[in-house]
Coordinates of N, CA and C in Angstrom, one line a residue:
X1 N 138.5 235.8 115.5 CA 138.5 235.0 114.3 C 139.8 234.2 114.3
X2 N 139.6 232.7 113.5 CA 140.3 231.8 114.1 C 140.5 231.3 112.3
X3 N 141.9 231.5 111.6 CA 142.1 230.3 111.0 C 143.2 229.7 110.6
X4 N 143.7 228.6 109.8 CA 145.1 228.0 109.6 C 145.8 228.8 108.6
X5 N 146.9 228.6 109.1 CA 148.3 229.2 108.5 C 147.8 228.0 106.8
X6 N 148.0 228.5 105.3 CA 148.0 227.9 104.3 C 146.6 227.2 103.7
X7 N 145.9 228.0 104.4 CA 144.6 226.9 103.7 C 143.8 228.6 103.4
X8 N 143.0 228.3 102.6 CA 142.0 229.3 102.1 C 141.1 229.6 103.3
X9 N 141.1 231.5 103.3 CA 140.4 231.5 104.5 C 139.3 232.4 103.6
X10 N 137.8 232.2 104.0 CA 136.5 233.2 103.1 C 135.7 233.1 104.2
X11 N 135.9 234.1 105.2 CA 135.1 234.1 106.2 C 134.4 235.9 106.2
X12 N 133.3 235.8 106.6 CA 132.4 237.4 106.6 C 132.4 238.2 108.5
X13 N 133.4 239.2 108.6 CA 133.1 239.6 109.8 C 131.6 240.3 109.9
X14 N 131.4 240.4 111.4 CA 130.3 241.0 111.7 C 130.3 242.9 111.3
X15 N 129.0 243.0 111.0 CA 128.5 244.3 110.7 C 128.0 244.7 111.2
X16 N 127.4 246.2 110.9 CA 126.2 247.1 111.8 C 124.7 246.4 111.6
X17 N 124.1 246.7 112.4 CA 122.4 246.3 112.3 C 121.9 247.5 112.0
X18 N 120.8 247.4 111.3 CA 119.6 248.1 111.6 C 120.3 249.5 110.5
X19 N 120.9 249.5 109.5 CA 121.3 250.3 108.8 C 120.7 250.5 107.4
X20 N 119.9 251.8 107.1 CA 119.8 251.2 105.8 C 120.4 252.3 104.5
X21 N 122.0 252.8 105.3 CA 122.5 253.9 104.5 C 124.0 252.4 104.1
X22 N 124.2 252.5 103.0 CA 125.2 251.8 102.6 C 126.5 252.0 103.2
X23 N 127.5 250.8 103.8 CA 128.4 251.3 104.9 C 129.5 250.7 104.1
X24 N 131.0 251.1 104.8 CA 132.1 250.8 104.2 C 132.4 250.8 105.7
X25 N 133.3 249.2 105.0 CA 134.2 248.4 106.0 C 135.8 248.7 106.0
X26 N 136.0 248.3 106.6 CA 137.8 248.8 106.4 C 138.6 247.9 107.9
X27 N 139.3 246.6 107.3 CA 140.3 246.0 108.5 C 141.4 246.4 108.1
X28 N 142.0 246.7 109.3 CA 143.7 247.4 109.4 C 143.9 247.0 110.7
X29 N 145.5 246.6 111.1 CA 146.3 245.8 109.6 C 145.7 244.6 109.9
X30 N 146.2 244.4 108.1 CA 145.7 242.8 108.1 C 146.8 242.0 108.3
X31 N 147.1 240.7 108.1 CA 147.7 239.7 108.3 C 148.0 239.5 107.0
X32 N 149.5 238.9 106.6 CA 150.1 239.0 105.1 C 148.9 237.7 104.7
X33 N 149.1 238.0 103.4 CA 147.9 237.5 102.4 C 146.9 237.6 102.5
X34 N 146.2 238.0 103.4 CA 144.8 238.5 103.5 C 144.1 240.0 103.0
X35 N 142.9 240.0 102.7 CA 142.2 241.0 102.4 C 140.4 240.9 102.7
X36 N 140.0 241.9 102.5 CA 138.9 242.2 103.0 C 138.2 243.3 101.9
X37 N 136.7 242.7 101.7 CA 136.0 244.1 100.8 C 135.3 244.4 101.1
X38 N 135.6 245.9 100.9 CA 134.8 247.2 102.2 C 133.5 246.9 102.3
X39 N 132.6 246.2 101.2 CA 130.8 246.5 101.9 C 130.8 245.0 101.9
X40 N 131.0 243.9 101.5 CA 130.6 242.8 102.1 C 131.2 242.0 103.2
X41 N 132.5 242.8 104.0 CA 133.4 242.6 105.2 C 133.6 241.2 104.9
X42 N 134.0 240.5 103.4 CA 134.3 238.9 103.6 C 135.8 238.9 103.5
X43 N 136.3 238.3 104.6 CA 137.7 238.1 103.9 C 138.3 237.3 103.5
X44 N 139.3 237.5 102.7 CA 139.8 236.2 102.0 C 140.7 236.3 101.9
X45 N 142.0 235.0 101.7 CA 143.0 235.2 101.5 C 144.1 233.8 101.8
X46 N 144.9 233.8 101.8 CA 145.8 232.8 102.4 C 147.2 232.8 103.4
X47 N 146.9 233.0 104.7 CA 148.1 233.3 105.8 C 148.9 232.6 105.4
X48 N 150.4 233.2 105.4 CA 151.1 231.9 104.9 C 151.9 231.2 105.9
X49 N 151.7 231.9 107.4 CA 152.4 231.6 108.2 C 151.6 232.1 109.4
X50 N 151.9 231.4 110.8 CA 151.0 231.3 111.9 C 151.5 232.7 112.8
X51 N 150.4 233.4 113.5 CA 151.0 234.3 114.4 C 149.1 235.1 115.2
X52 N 149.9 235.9 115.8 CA 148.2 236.5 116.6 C 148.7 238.3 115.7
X53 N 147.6 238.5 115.7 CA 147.1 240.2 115.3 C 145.8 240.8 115.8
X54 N 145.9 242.0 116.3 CA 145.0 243.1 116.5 C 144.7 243.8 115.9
X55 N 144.0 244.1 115.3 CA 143.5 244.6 113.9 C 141.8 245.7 114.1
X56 N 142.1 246.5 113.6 CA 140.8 247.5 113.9 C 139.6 247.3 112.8
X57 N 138.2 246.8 113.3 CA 137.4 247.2 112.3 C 136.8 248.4 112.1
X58 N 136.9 249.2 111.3 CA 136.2 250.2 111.0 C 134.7 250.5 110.0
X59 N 133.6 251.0 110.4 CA 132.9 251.2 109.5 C 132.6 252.7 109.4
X60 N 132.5 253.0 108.3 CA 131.9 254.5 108.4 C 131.0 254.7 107.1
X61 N 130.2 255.7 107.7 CA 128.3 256.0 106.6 C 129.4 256.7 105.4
X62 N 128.0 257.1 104.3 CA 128.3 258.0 103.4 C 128.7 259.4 103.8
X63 N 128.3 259.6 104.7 CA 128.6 261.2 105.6 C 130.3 261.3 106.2
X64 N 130.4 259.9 106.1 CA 132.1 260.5 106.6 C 132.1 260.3 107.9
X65 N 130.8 259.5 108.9 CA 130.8 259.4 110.5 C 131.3 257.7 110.3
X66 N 132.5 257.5 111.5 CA 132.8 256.5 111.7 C 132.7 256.3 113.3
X67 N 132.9 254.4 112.7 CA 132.8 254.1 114.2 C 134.1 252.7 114.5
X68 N 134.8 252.0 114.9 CA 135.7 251.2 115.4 C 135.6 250.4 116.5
X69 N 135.8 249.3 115.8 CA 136.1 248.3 117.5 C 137.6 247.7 117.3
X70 N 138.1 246.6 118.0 CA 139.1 246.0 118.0 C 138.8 244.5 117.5
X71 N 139.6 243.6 116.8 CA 139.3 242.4 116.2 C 140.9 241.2 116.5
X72 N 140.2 240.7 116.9 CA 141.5 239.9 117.6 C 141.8 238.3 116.0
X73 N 142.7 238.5 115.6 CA 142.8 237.4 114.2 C 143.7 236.7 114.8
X74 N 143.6 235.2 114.4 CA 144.6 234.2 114.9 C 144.5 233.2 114.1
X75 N 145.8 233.1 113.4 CA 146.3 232.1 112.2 C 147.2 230.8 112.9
X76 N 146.2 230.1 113.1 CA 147.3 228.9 113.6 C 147.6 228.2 112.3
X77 N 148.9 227.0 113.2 CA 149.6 226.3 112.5 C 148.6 225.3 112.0
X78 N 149.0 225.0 110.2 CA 148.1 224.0 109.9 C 148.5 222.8 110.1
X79 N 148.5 221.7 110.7 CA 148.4 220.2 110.7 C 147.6 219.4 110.1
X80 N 148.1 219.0 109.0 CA 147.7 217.9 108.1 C 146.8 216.5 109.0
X81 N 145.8 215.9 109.0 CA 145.5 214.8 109.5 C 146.5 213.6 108.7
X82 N 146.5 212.7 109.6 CA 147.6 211.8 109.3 C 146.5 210.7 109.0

């Protein structure tokens, strides 16, 4: 995931397929100003400053079974068009 340092970011990471027990999301860590909510994995927020993060997605069932990947976030620098 790719976005600018200062500008509004509402982007939806990817989810499980083929599920039809209600799932909770969970990104750690995030990147300052950002946030994320657990069943619709949209995040939103505003980086206020440029840098790279690895950040874990997590989802896990009502049962308490989880599962994790890795998520690579990258806030670049915003540049104004001239």
């Amino acid at each position: 995931l790719e976005a600018p340092s200062g500008k509004p970011v509402n982007q939806q990471l990817p989810g499980a397929v083929d599920s039809a027990a209600p799932l909770t999301y969970t990104l750690f860590p995030l990147p300052p100003g950002l946030s994320m909510d657990p069943s619709t994995r949209l995040l939103t927020g505003t980086a206020p400053t440029s840098g790279s993060y690895l950040s874990t997605l997590e989802v896990r069932n009502p049962k308490g079974l989880k599962d994790s990947i890795p998520v690579a976030l990258k806030i670049t620098r915003f540049r104004k068009q001239e």
